[in-house]
Amino acid sequence: MTTLKHTLYVVATPIGNRDDLSGRAIKTLNDCHCIYAEDTRHSRPLLQYHGIETQIRSLHEHNEAGRADIIISQLRTDGSVAIISDAGTPLISDPGYRIVRACQDADIPVSPIPGASALITALSVAGVATDRFLYAGFPPAKSAARVAWLSEFADQSCTIVLYESPHRILASLGDIVQVFGREREMTLARELTKRFETVIRASSEEVLRIVEQDAQQQRGEFVLVISGKKDRLANSPDQTEITELLKTLLKHMPLKTAAKVASELTGAPRKQVYEVGIGLNKSD
Ligand code: SAM
C-alpha cells in the first residue's frame, strides 16, 4: 500500500518484542518525512533495528501543544509525518491527541497504522469476559484517591482494565482487594511479549499473595484485568427476589417490559431475567 503524501500517520509500535512492528508500520515510518517520538532515545534502537533512517524529533506531553503548528506546516510543505510513542498505540495513555485534533481541524488527513496495545494484548490472554470492558488507565498515585477511584468501578458488571507501574503494584493490588473484595477474579498480565512475560488469573487476594511473596513479580510493566461484578441472579437467594419481582410486574405489563424493568432494578442481565419470565409464563 502506498504511503499517502501530507498525511499524519499514528503508528503503533511494539510493547516489548521488537519484531511486533508490522510491515506496514515499517514502510510508513521509512516513507515519512519525519517521525515524532515520545522519547527519541527510547525509539531510536527500534528504528535502527528495522533499518529506518527517517529523521526523528521529540513529541511528549510537555511540548505537544507547541509542536502542533510546526507539524502542520511540515505536513503541508514537506510530506507525511508519523507519531509514535514509547510503546504500543499512541494516544492510549500516551501523548498525541492534541496533534491529531489540530490536524483534523486543519483538514489534514489522519490515518492509523494499528498494532500492539498493552490493554488489548492483556485482554487477549486474560481468560475473562471481553465482550464488554472499561479501560480506566492508570489509578491515582495516593492510596486514598486510588480507593475512591477504584470504588467507582466496583459495581460495574463489565471487565475493568487498568495500567500500573512497578512502584505501586503492591499498593494498588492491596486497594483492589479492599474495594472489589477478596474473591473478585482478576488477571495480572506482566511484561507481555517480553522475556519474563507472566499471566496470572486468580482471585484478587491470591494475586496479591503471589506478588507479595515474589519480588520478581513486582518488576516490569503491568496490566490488571478485573472481572466485572457477577450478576445477582447467579446467587440462588436473589433468584427468588427476581422471580417475585417479575410475578408482580407481569400483572401489569408484557414480559419484554417486565424483564427490562426487573433487570434495571436488580442489576441482573435482561436476557436472564427474560428467561426466568418465560419459565413463569409457562408455569401459569
Ligand atoms: N500506549 C501504550 C499502549 O497502547 O498500551 C500504553 C502506554 S502507558 C504510558 C504504559 C503502560 O502500559 C505501562 O505502565 C503498563 O501499565 C502498560 N504496558 C506497556 N507495555 C506493557 C507490557 N509489555 N506488559 C504489560 N503492560 C504493559
PDB file of C-alpha atoms and ligand atoms in Angstrom:
ATOM      1  CA  MET A   1       0.000   0.000   0.000  1.00  0.00           C
ATOM      2  CA  THR A   2       1.289   3.466  -0.888  1.00  0.00           C
ATOM      3  CA  THR A   3       2.115   5.898   1.871  1.00  0.00           C
ATOM      4  CA  LEU A   4      -0.009   8.978   1.213  1.00  0.00           C
ATOM      5  CA  LYS A   5       1.526  12.428   0.974  1.00  0.00           C
ATOM      6  CA  HIS A   6       0.697  15.142   3.530  1.00  0.00           C
ATOM      7  CA  THR A   7      -0.886  12.702   5.988  1.00  0.00           C
ATOM      8  CA  LEU A   8      -0.390  12.383   9.724  1.00  0.00           C
ATOM      9  CA  TYR A   9       0.202   8.702  10.492  1.00  0.00           C
ATOM     10  CA  VAL A  10      -0.440   7.475  14.039  1.00  0.00           C
ATOM     11  CA  VAL A  11       1.775   4.405  14.195  1.00  0.00           C
ATOM     12  CA  ALA A  12       1.619   1.693  16.876  1.00  0.00           C
ATOM     13  CA  THR A  13       4.964   0.237  17.936  1.00  0.00           C
ATOM     14  CA  PRO A  14       5.705  -2.968  19.921  1.00  0.00           C
ATOM     15  CA  ILE A  15       5.060  -3.232  23.671  1.00  0.00           C
ATOM     16  CA  GLY A  16       8.217  -5.289  24.154  1.00  0.00           C
ATOM     17  CA  ASN A  17       9.122  -7.606  21.322  1.00  0.00           C
ATOM     18  CA  ARG A  18      10.721  -5.540  18.543  1.00  0.00           C
ATOM     19  CA  ASP A  19       9.544  -7.992  15.892  1.00  0.00           C
ATOM     20  CA  ASP A  20       5.950  -6.985  16.599  1.00  0.00           C
ATOM     21  CA  LEU A  21       6.334  -3.867  14.435  1.00  0.00           C
ATOM     22  CA  SER A  22       4.146  -4.525  11.375  1.00  0.00           C
ATOM     23  CA  GLY A  23       5.401  -4.467   7.797  1.00  0.00           C
ATOM     24  CA  ARG A  24       3.090  -1.564   7.037  1.00  0.00           C
ATOM     25  CA  ALA A  25       4.397   0.365  10.054  1.00  0.00           C
ATOM     26  CA  ILE A  26       7.992  -0.155   8.862  1.00  0.00           C
ATOM     27  CA  LYS A  27       7.124   1.006   5.342  1.00  0.00           C
ATOM     28  CA  THR A  28       5.218   4.057   6.591  1.00  0.00           C
ATOM     29  CA  LEU A  29       7.957   5.093   9.027  1.00  0.00           C
ATOM     30  CA  ASN A  30      10.501   4.767   6.207  1.00  0.00           C
ATOM     31  CA  ASP A  31       8.383   6.803   3.775  1.00  0.00           C
ATOM     32  CA  CYS A  32       7.531   9.670   6.159  1.00  0.00           C
ATOM     33  CA  HIS A  33       9.375  12.968   6.105  1.00  0.00           C
ATOM     34  CA  CYS A  34       9.724  12.997   9.890  1.00  0.00           C
ATOM     35  CA  ILE A  35       8.905  10.774  12.872  1.00  0.00           C
ATOM     36  CA  TYR A  36       7.802  12.397  16.135  1.00  0.00           C
ATOM     37  CA  ALA A  37       8.580  10.143  19.088  1.00  0.00           C
ATOM     38  CA  GLU A  38       7.734  10.456  22.778  1.00  0.00           C
ATOM     39  CA  ASP A  39      11.370   9.777  23.705  1.00  0.00           C
ATOM     40  CA  THR A  40      13.814   9.806  20.805  1.00  0.00           C
ATOM     41  CA  ARG A  41      16.492   7.914  22.786  1.00  0.00           C
ATOM     42  CA  HIS A  42      13.997   5.169  23.571  1.00  0.00           C
ATOM     43  CA  SER A  43      12.690   4.794  19.991  1.00  0.00           C
ATOM     44  CA  ARG A  44      15.987   5.060  18.104  1.00  0.00           C
ATOM     45  CA  PRO A  45      17.122   1.451  18.787  1.00  0.00           C
ATOM     46  CA  LEU A  46      13.771   0.130  17.497  1.00  0.00           C
ATOM     47  CA  LEU A  47      14.020   2.233  14.331  1.00  0.00           C
ATOM     48  CA  GLN A  48      17.656   1.198  13.813  1.00  0.00           C
ATOM     49  CA  TYR A  49      16.754  -2.466  14.353  1.00  0.00           C
ATOM     50  CA  HIS A  50      14.279  -2.176  11.463  1.00  0.00           C
ATOM     51  CA  GLY A  51      16.656  -0.146   9.271  1.00  0.00           C
ATOM     52  CA  ILE A  52      14.502   3.009   9.426  1.00  0.00           C
ATOM     53  CA  GLU A  53      16.593   6.131   8.799  1.00  0.00           C
ATOM     54  CA  THR A  54      13.902   8.819   8.774  1.00  0.00           C
ATOM     55  CA  GLN A  55      14.724  11.903  10.870  1.00  0.00           C
ATOM     56  CA  ILE A  56      13.265  11.745  14.385  1.00  0.00           C
ATOM     57  CA  ARG A  57      12.102  14.540  16.702  1.00  0.00           C
ATOM     58  CA  SER A  58      10.518  14.614  20.129  1.00  0.00           C
ATOM     59  CA  LEU A  59       6.833  14.913  20.938  1.00  0.00           C
ATOM     60  CA  HIS A  60       5.922  14.496  24.581  1.00  0.00           C
ATOM     61  CA  GLU A  61       3.262  15.797  26.935  1.00  0.00           C
ATOM     62  CA  HIS A  62       5.316  18.903  27.766  1.00  0.00           C
ATOM     63  CA  ASN A  63       5.913  20.111  24.185  1.00  0.00           C
ATOM     64  CA  GLU A  64       2.881  18.646  22.408  1.00  0.00           C
ATOM     65  CA  ALA A  65       0.785  21.815  22.382  1.00  0.00           C
ATOM     66  CA  GLY A  66       3.661  23.884  20.994  1.00  0.00           C
ATOM     67  CA  ARG A  67       4.533  21.334  18.304  1.00  0.00           C
ATOM     68  CA  ALA A  68       1.162  21.420  16.517  1.00  0.00           C
ATOM     69  CA  ASP A  69       1.939  24.439  14.290  1.00  0.00           C
ATOM     70  CA  ILE A  70       5.343  23.094  13.249  1.00  0.00           C
ATOM     71  CA  ILE A  71       3.926  19.663  12.459  1.00  0.00           C
ATOM     72  CA  ILE A  72       1.054  21.134  10.448  1.00  0.00           C
ATOM     73  CA  SER A  73       3.418  23.282   8.413  1.00  0.00           C
ATOM     74  CA  GLN A  74       5.685  20.243   7.780  1.00  0.00           C
ATOM     75  CA  LEU A  75       2.661  18.229   6.706  1.00  0.00           C
ATOM     76  CA  ARG A  76       1.633  20.954   4.256  1.00  0.00           C
ATOM     77  CA  THR A  77       5.038  21.580   2.722  1.00  0.00           C
ATOM     78  CA  ASP A  78       7.373  18.618   3.289  1.00  0.00           C
ATOM     79  CA  GLY A  79       5.323  15.423   3.261  1.00  0.00           C
ATOM     80  CA  SER A  80       3.849  12.938   5.689  1.00  0.00           C
ATOM     81  CA  VAL A  81       4.625  12.801   9.380  1.00  0.00           C
ATOM     82  CA  ALA A  82       4.386   9.843  11.788  1.00  0.00           C
ATOM     83  CA  ILE A  83       3.857   9.945  15.509  1.00  0.00           C
ATOM     84  CA  ILE A  84       4.934   7.067  17.730  1.00  0.00           C
ATOM     85  CA  SER A  85       5.065   6.613  21.487  1.00  0.00           C
ATOM     86  CA  ASP A  86       7.481   4.655  23.671  1.00  0.00           C
ATOM     87  CA  ALA A  87       5.365   1.534  23.361  1.00  0.00           C
ATOM     88  CA  GLY A  88       2.056   0.430  21.916  1.00  0.00           C
ATOM     89  CA  THR A  89      -0.538   2.718  20.395  1.00  0.00           C
ATOM     90  CA  PRO A  90      -0.032   6.482  20.648  1.00  0.00           C
ATOM     91  CA  LEU A  91      -2.824   8.382  22.465  1.00  0.00           C
ATOM     92  CA  ILE A  92      -3.658   5.343  24.644  1.00  0.00           C
ATOM     93  CA  SER A  93      -2.404   6.765  27.967  1.00  0.00           C
ATOM     94  CA  ASP A  94       0.214   8.442  25.767  1.00  0.00           C
ATOM     95  CA  PRO A  95       0.655  11.823  24.037  1.00  0.00           C
ATOM     96  CA  GLY A  96      -0.657  12.645  20.576  1.00  0.00           C
ATOM     97  CA  TYR A  97      -4.283  13.620  20.968  1.00  0.00           C
ATOM     98  CA  ARG A  98      -3.686  17.364  20.626  1.00  0.00           C
ATOM     99  CA  ILE A  99      -1.778  16.825  17.370  1.00  0.00           C
ATOM    100  CA  VAL A 100      -4.475  14.547  15.967  1.00  0.00           C
ATOM    101  CA  ARG A 101      -7.162  17.142  16.771  1.00  0.00           C
ATOM    102  CA  ALA A 102      -5.106  20.015  15.396  1.00  0.00           C
ATOM    103  CA  CYS A 103      -4.560  18.136  12.109  1.00  0.00           C
ATOM    104  CA  GLN A 104      -8.238  17.222  11.828  1.00  0.00           C
ATOM    105  CA  ASP A 105      -9.181  20.849  12.463  1.00  0.00           C
ATOM    106  CA  ALA A 106      -6.717  21.898   9.756  1.00  0.00           C
ATOM    107  CA  ASP A 107      -8.265  19.399   7.281  1.00  0.00           C
ATOM    108  CA  ILE A 108      -5.112  17.308   7.176  1.00  0.00           C
ATOM    109  CA  PRO A 109      -5.766  13.572   6.776  1.00  0.00           C
ATOM    110  CA  VAL A 110      -5.014  11.479   9.874  1.00  0.00           C
ATOM    111  CA  SER A 111      -4.527   7.772   9.362  1.00  0.00           C
ATOM    112  CA  PRO A 112      -3.858   4.954  11.866  1.00  0.00           C
ATOM    113  CA  ILE A 113      -1.279   2.206  11.430  1.00  0.00           C
ATOM    114  CA  PRO A 114      -2.593  -0.236  14.041  1.00  0.00           C
ATOM    115  CA  GLY A 115      -0.545  -2.635  16.108  1.00  0.00           C
ATOM    116  CA  ALA A 116       0.051  -3.562  19.722  1.00  0.00           C
ATOM    117  CA  SER A 117      -1.625  -2.037  22.723  1.00  0.00           C
ATOM    118  CA  ALA A 118      -0.980  -3.454  26.179  1.00  0.00           C
ATOM    119  CA  LEU A 119      -4.640  -3.411  27.181  1.00  0.00           C
ATOM    120  CA  ILE A 120      -5.842  -5.410  24.159  1.00  0.00           C
ATOM    121  CA  THR A 121      -2.858  -7.769  24.385  1.00  0.00           C
ATOM    122  CA  ALA A 122      -3.670  -8.398  28.066  1.00  0.00           C
ATOM    123  CA  LEU A 123      -7.368  -8.943  27.356  1.00  0.00           C
ATOM    124  CA  SER A 124      -6.498 -11.472  24.663  1.00  0.00           C
ATOM    125  CA  VAL A 125      -4.900 -13.776  27.258  1.00  0.00           C
ATOM    126  CA  ALA A 126      -6.716 -12.739  30.451  1.00  0.00           C
ATOM    127  CA  GLY A 127      -9.279 -15.534  30.293  1.00  0.00           C
ATOM    128  CA  VAL A 128     -12.090 -13.239  31.402  1.00  0.00           C
ATOM    129  CA  ALA A 129     -15.128 -11.910  29.521  1.00  0.00           C
ATOM    130  CA  THR A 130     -14.062  -9.421  26.856  1.00  0.00           C
ATOM    131  CA  ASP A 131     -17.386  -8.694  25.154  1.00  0.00           C
ATOM    132  CA  ARG A 132     -17.642  -5.538  27.257  1.00  0.00           C
ATOM    133  CA  PHE A 133     -14.824  -3.812  29.081  1.00  0.00           C
ATOM    134  CA  LEU A 134     -13.913  -0.463  30.577  1.00  0.00           C
ATOM    135  CA  TYR A 135     -10.382   0.841  30.138  1.00  0.00           C
ATOM    136  CA  ALA A 136      -9.674   3.012  33.161  1.00  0.00           C
ATOM    137  CA  GLY A 137      -5.988   3.898  32.563  1.00  0.00           C
ATOM    138  CA  PHE A 138      -3.626   4.454  35.500  1.00  0.00           C
ATOM    139  CA  PRO A 139      -5.039   4.639  39.048  1.00  0.00           C
ATOM    140  CA  PRO A 140      -4.114   7.719  41.125  1.00  0.00           C
ATOM    141  CA  ALA A 141      -0.785   7.523  42.944  1.00  0.00           C
ATOM    142  CA  LYS A 142      -2.050   8.129  46.506  1.00  0.00           C
ATOM    143  CA  SER A 143      -3.981   5.415  48.286  1.00  0.00           C
ATOM    144  CA  ALA A 144      -6.984   7.487  49.458  1.00  0.00           C
ATOM    145  CA  ALA A 145      -7.556   8.851  45.955  1.00  0.00           C
ATOM    146  CA  ARG A 146      -6.989   5.412  44.478  1.00  0.00           C
ATOM    147  CA  VAL A 147      -9.547   3.759  46.757  1.00  0.00           C
ATOM    148  CA  ALA A 148     -12.124   6.419  45.837  1.00  0.00           C
ATOM    149  CA  TRP A 149     -11.282   5.995  42.129  1.00  0.00           C
ATOM    150  CA  LEU A 150     -11.466   2.176  42.262  1.00  0.00           C
ATOM    151  CA  SER A 151     -14.789   2.393  44.105  1.00  0.00           C
ATOM    152  CA  GLU A 152     -16.319   3.993  41.006  1.00  0.00           C
ATOM    153  CA  PHE A 153     -15.780   0.693  39.188  1.00  0.00           C
ATOM    154  CA  ALA A 154     -16.587  -1.799  41.934  1.00  0.00           C
ATOM    155  CA  ASP A 155     -20.194  -2.367  40.859  1.00  0.00           C
ATOM    156  CA  GLN A 156     -19.559  -2.440  37.109  1.00  0.00           C
ATOM    157  CA  SER A 157     -20.670  -5.688  35.515  1.00  0.00           C
ATOM    158  CA  CYS A 158     -18.167  -5.338  32.659  1.00  0.00           C
ATOM    159  CA  THR A 159     -14.468  -6.186  32.810  1.00  0.00           C
ATOM    160  CA  ILE A 160     -12.211  -3.358  34.078  1.00  0.00           C
ATOM    161  CA  VAL A 161      -8.699  -2.840  32.671  1.00  0.00           C
ATOM    162  CA  LEU A 162      -6.025  -0.797  34.486  1.00  0.00           C
ATOM    163  CA  TYR A 163      -2.381   0.021  33.887  1.00  0.00           C
ATOM    164  CA  GLU A 164       0.070   0.039  36.771  1.00  0.00           C
ATOM    165  CA  SER A 165       3.759   0.698  37.336  1.00  0.00           C
ATOM    166  CA  PRO A 166       6.142  -1.459  39.406  1.00  0.00           C
ATOM    167  CA  HIS A 167       6.405   1.218  42.151  1.00  0.00           C
ATOM    168  CA  ARG A 168       2.730   0.950  43.006  1.00  0.00           C
ATOM    169  CA  ILE A 169       1.740  -2.554  42.006  1.00  0.00           C
ATOM    170  CA  LEU A 170       1.615  -3.917  45.571  1.00  0.00           C
ATOM    171  CA  ALA A 171      -0.243  -0.920  46.980  1.00  0.00           C
ATOM    172  CA  SER A 172      -2.748  -0.985  44.123  1.00  0.00           C
ATOM    173  CA  LEU A 173      -3.366  -4.716  44.466  1.00  0.00           C
ATOM    174  CA  GLY A 174      -3.979  -4.178  48.187  1.00  0.00           C
ATOM    175  CA  ASP A 175      -6.544  -1.492  47.399  1.00  0.00           C
ATOM    176  CA  ILE A 176      -8.195  -3.695  44.758  1.00  0.00           C
ATOM    177  CA  VAL A 177      -8.678  -6.432  47.366  1.00  0.00           C
ATOM    178  CA  GLN A 178     -10.165  -3.849  49.731  1.00  0.00           C
ATOM    179  CA  VAL A 179     -12.538  -2.304  47.180  1.00  0.00           C
ATOM    180  CA  PHE A 180     -13.517  -5.283  44.986  1.00  0.00           C
ATOM    181  CA  GLY A 181     -13.359  -7.901  47.729  1.00  0.00           C
ATOM    182  CA  ARG A 182     -11.033 -10.846  48.221  1.00  0.00           C
ATOM    183  CA  GLU A 183     -12.873 -13.170  45.885  1.00  0.00           C
ATOM    184  CA  ARG A 184     -13.075 -10.973  42.779  1.00  0.00           C
ATOM    185  CA  GLU A 185     -11.467 -12.815  39.860  1.00  0.00           C
ATOM    186  CA  MET A 186      -8.718 -10.892  38.116  1.00  0.00           C
ATOM    187  CA  THR A 187      -5.736 -11.331  35.814  1.00  0.00           C
ATOM    188  CA  LEU A 188      -2.337  -9.786  36.274  1.00  0.00           C
ATOM    189  CA  ALA A 189      -0.502  -9.502  32.934  1.00  0.00           C
ATOM    190  CA  ARG A 190       3.150  -8.585  33.352  1.00  0.00           C
ATOM    191  CA  GLU A 191       5.919  -7.894  30.835  1.00  0.00           C
ATOM    192  CA  LEU A 192       3.775  -9.005  27.884  1.00  0.00           C
ATOM    193  CA  THR A 193       5.762 -10.131  24.812  1.00  0.00           C
ATOM    194  CA  LYS A 194       8.995  -9.867  26.838  1.00  0.00           C
ATOM    195  CA  ARG A 195      11.310 -12.424  28.401  1.00  0.00           C
ATOM    196  CA  PHE A 196       9.585 -12.532  31.796  1.00  0.00           C
ATOM    197  CA  GLU A 197       6.036 -12.458  30.479  1.00  0.00           C
ATOM    198  CA  THR A 198       3.644 -13.627  33.205  1.00  0.00           C
ATOM    199  CA  VAL A 199      -0.118 -14.032  33.170  1.00  0.00           C
ATOM    200  CA  ILE A 200      -1.791 -14.931  36.460  1.00  0.00           C
ATOM    201  CA  ARG A 201      -5.552 -15.423  36.722  1.00  0.00           C
ATOM    202  CA  ALA A 202      -6.801 -15.905  40.271  1.00  0.00           C
ATOM    203  CA  SER A 203      -8.846 -14.232  42.991  1.00  0.00           C
ATOM    204  CA  SER A 204      -7.673 -10.712  43.890  1.00  0.00           C
ATOM    205  CA  GLU A 205      -6.437 -11.997  47.252  1.00  0.00           C
ATOM    206  CA  GLU A 206      -4.430 -14.778  45.597  1.00  0.00           C
ATOM    207  CA  VAL A 207      -2.885 -12.414  43.027  1.00  0.00           C
ATOM    208  CA  LEU A 208      -1.824 -10.095  45.859  1.00  0.00           C
ATOM    209  CA  ARG A 209      -0.338 -13.022  47.789  1.00  0.00           C
ATOM    210  CA  ILE A 210       1.667 -14.236  44.765  1.00  0.00           C
ATOM    211  CA  VAL A 211       3.058 -10.770  44.005  1.00  0.00           C
ATOM    212  CA  GLU A 212       3.821 -10.071  47.684  1.00  0.00           C
ATOM    213  CA  GLN A 213       5.795 -13.281  48.054  1.00  0.00           C
ATOM    214  CA  ASP A 214       7.878 -12.983  44.890  1.00  0.00           C
ATOM    215  CA  ALA A 215       9.932  -9.825  44.337  1.00  0.00           C
ATOM    216  CA  GLN A 216      10.408 -10.821  40.682  1.00  0.00           C
ATOM    217  CA  GLN A 217       6.643 -10.441  40.172  1.00  0.00           C
ATOM    218  CA  GLN A 218       6.839  -6.820  41.341  1.00  0.00           C
ATOM    219  CA  ARG A 219       9.119  -5.809  38.449  1.00  0.00           C
ATOM    220  CA  GLY A 220       8.270  -4.594  34.982  1.00  0.00           C
ATOM    221  CA  GLU A 221       5.077  -3.331  33.390  1.00  0.00           C
ATOM    222  CA  PHE A 222       1.591  -4.399  34.358  1.00  0.00           C
ATOM    223  CA  VAL A 223      -1.931  -4.587  33.059  1.00  0.00           C
ATOM    224  CA  LEU A 224      -4.585  -5.537  35.614  1.00  0.00           C
ATOM    225  CA  VAL A 225      -7.792  -7.024  34.277  1.00  0.00           C
ATOM    226  CA  ILE A 226     -10.582  -7.238  36.853  1.00  0.00           C
ATOM    227  CA  SER A 227     -13.691  -9.301  36.159  1.00  0.00           C
ATOM    228  CA  GLY A 228     -16.970  -7.463  36.323  1.00  0.00           C
ATOM    229  CA  LYS A 229     -19.299  -7.908  39.264  1.00  0.00           C
ATOM    230  CA  LYS A 230     -21.207 -11.142  38.765  1.00  0.00           C
ATOM    231  CA  ASP A 231     -24.923 -10.758  38.195  1.00  0.00           C
ATOM    232  CA  ARG A 232     -27.034 -11.227  41.244  1.00  0.00           C
ATOM    233  CA  LEU A 233     -29.100 -13.918  39.503  1.00  0.00           C
ATOM    234  CA  ALA A 234     -26.123 -16.241  39.743  1.00  0.00           C
ATOM    235  CA  ASN A 235     -26.592 -16.332  43.520  1.00  0.00           C
ATOM    236  CA  SER A 236     -29.544 -18.509  44.323  1.00  0.00           C
ATOM    237  CA  PRO A 237     -31.078 -16.344  47.118  1.00  0.00           C
ATOM    238  CA  ASP A 238     -31.586 -13.486  44.627  1.00  0.00           C
ATOM    239  CA  GLN A 239     -33.256 -15.771  42.096  1.00  0.00           C
ATOM    240  CA  THR A 240     -36.255 -15.775  44.421  1.00  0.00           C
ATOM    241  CA  GLU A 241     -36.181 -11.992  44.599  1.00  0.00           C
ATOM    242  CA  ILE A 242     -36.192 -11.743  40.779  1.00  0.00           C
ATOM    243  CA  THR A 243     -38.983 -14.269  40.447  1.00  0.00           C
ATOM    244  CA  GLU A 244     -41.179 -12.443  42.965  1.00  0.00           C
ATOM    245  CA  LEU A 245     -40.498  -9.088  41.319  1.00  0.00           C
ATOM    246  CA  LEU A 246     -41.313 -10.498  37.888  1.00  0.00           C
ATOM    247  CA  LYS A 247     -44.557 -12.058  39.135  1.00  0.00           C
ATOM    248  CA  THR A 248     -45.718  -8.624  40.323  1.00  0.00           C
ATOM    249  CA  LEU A 249     -44.579  -6.799  37.189  1.00  0.00           C
ATOM    250  CA  LEU A 250     -46.168  -9.342  34.839  1.00  0.00           C
ATOM    251  CA  LYS A 251     -49.592  -8.497  36.281  1.00  0.00           C
ATOM    252  CA  HIS A 252     -49.216  -5.001  34.833  1.00  0.00           C
ATOM    253  CA  MET A 253     -47.038  -5.245  31.728  1.00  0.00           C
ATOM    254  CA  PRO A 254     -45.839  -7.574  28.983  1.00  0.00           C
ATOM    255  CA  LEU A 255     -42.841  -9.840  29.589  1.00  0.00           C
ATOM    256  CA  LYS A 256     -40.435  -7.771  27.482  1.00  0.00           C
ATOM    257  CA  THR A 257     -41.095  -4.618  29.523  1.00  0.00           C
ATOM    258  CA  ALA A 258     -41.154  -6.524  32.812  1.00  0.00           C
ATOM    259  CA  ALA A 259     -37.757  -8.065  32.044  1.00  0.00           C
ATOM    260  CA  LYS A 260     -36.350  -4.627  31.211  1.00  0.00           C
ATOM    261  CA  VAL A 261     -37.672  -3.091  34.460  1.00  0.00           C
ATOM    262  CA  ALA A 262     -36.582  -6.052  36.625  1.00  0.00           C
ATOM    263  CA  SER A 263     -33.157  -6.001  35.029  1.00  0.00           C
ATOM    264  CA  GLU A 264     -32.766  -2.297  35.787  1.00  0.00           C
ATOM    265  CA  LEU A 265     -33.967  -2.688  39.378  1.00  0.00           C
ATOM    266  CA  THR A 266     -31.815  -5.692  40.246  1.00  0.00           C
ATOM    267  CA  GLY A 267     -28.780  -5.222  38.032  1.00  0.00           C
ATOM    268  CA  ALA A 268     -29.298  -8.736  36.620  1.00  0.00           C
ATOM    269  CA  PRO A 269     -28.791  -9.162  32.841  1.00  0.00           C
ATOM    270  CA  ARG A 270     -32.028  -8.632  30.921  1.00  0.00           C
ATOM    271  CA  LYS A 271     -31.651 -11.873  28.943  1.00  0.00           C
ATOM    272  CA  GLN A 272     -31.505 -13.952  32.124  1.00  0.00           C
ATOM    273  CA  VAL A 273     -34.440 -12.135  33.681  1.00  0.00           C
ATOM    274  CA  TYR A 274     -36.383 -12.677  30.448  1.00  0.00           C
ATOM    275  CA  GLU A 275     -35.682 -16.412  30.622  1.00  0.00           C
ATOM    276  CA  VAL A 276     -36.963 -16.531  34.209  1.00  0.00           C
ATOM    277  CA  GLY A 277     -40.097 -14.738  32.935  1.00  0.00           C
ATOM    278  CA  ILE A 278     -40.599 -17.292  30.153  1.00  0.00           C
ATOM    279  CA  GLY A 279     -40.432 -20.005  32.788  1.00  0.00           C
ATOM    280  CA  LEU A 280     -43.071 -18.182  34.863  1.00  0.00           C
ATOM    281  CA  ASN A 281     -45.370 -17.744  31.847  1.00  0.00           C
ATOM    282  CA  LYS A 282     -45.083 -21.437  31.028  1.00  0.00           C
ATOM    283  CA  SER A 283     -45.941 -22.499  34.552  1.00  0.00           C
ATOM    284  CA  ASP A 284     -49.100 -20.326  34.580  1.00  0.00           C
TER     285      ASP A 284
HETATM  286  N1  SAM B   1       0.269   3.378  24.604  1.00  0.00           N
HETATM  287  C1  SAM B   1       0.511   2.177  25.366  1.00  0.00           C
HETATM  288  C2  SAM B   1      -0.453   1.078  24.902  1.00  0.00           C
HETATM  289  O1  SAM B   1      -1.001   1.178  23.816  1.00  0.00           O
HETATM  290  O2  SAM B   1      -0.610   0.100  25.631  1.00  0.00           O
HETATM  291  C3  SAM B   1       0.425   2.416  26.862  1.00  0.00           C
HETATM  292  C4  SAM B   1       1.353   3.473  27.354  1.00  0.00           C
HETATM  293  S1  SAM B   1       1.334   3.661  29.085  1.00  0.00           S
HETATM  294  C5  SAM B   1       2.272   5.094  29.308  1.00  0.00           C
HETATM  295  C6  SAM B   1       2.468   2.449  29.625  1.00  0.00           C
HETATM  296  C7  SAM B   1       1.796   1.351  30.460  1.00  0.00           C
HETATM  297  O3  SAM B   1       1.269   0.343  29.599  1.00  0.00           O
HETATM  298  C8  SAM B   1       2.741   0.606  31.375  1.00  0.00           C
HETATM  299  O4  SAM B   1       2.945   1.316  32.591  1.00  0.00           O
HETATM  300  C9  SAM B   1       1.995  -0.681  31.611  1.00  0.00           C
HETATM  301  O5  SAM B   1       0.969  -0.495  32.543  1.00  0.00           O
HETATM  302  C10 SAM B   1       1.385  -0.910  30.224  1.00  0.00           C
HETATM  303  N2  SAM B   1       2.300  -1.736  29.421  1.00  0.00           N
HETATM  304  C11 SAM B   1       3.065  -1.320  28.389  1.00  0.00           C
HETATM  305  N3  SAM B   1       3.776  -2.356  27.895  1.00  0.00           N
HETATM  306  C12 SAM B   1       3.448  -3.444  28.631  1.00  0.00           C
HETATM  307  C13 SAM B   1       3.851  -4.800  28.624  1.00  0.00           C
HETATM  308  N4  SAM B   1       4.750  -5.254  27.757  1.00  0.00           N
HETATM  309  N5  SAM B   1       3.291  -5.645  29.514  1.00  0.00           N
HETATM  310  C14 SAM B   1       2.383  -5.199  30.406  1.00  0.00           C
HETATM  311  N6  SAM B   1       1.979  -3.914  30.466  1.00  0.00           N
HETATM  312  C15 SAM B   1       2.495  -3.054  29.599  1.00  0.00           C
END
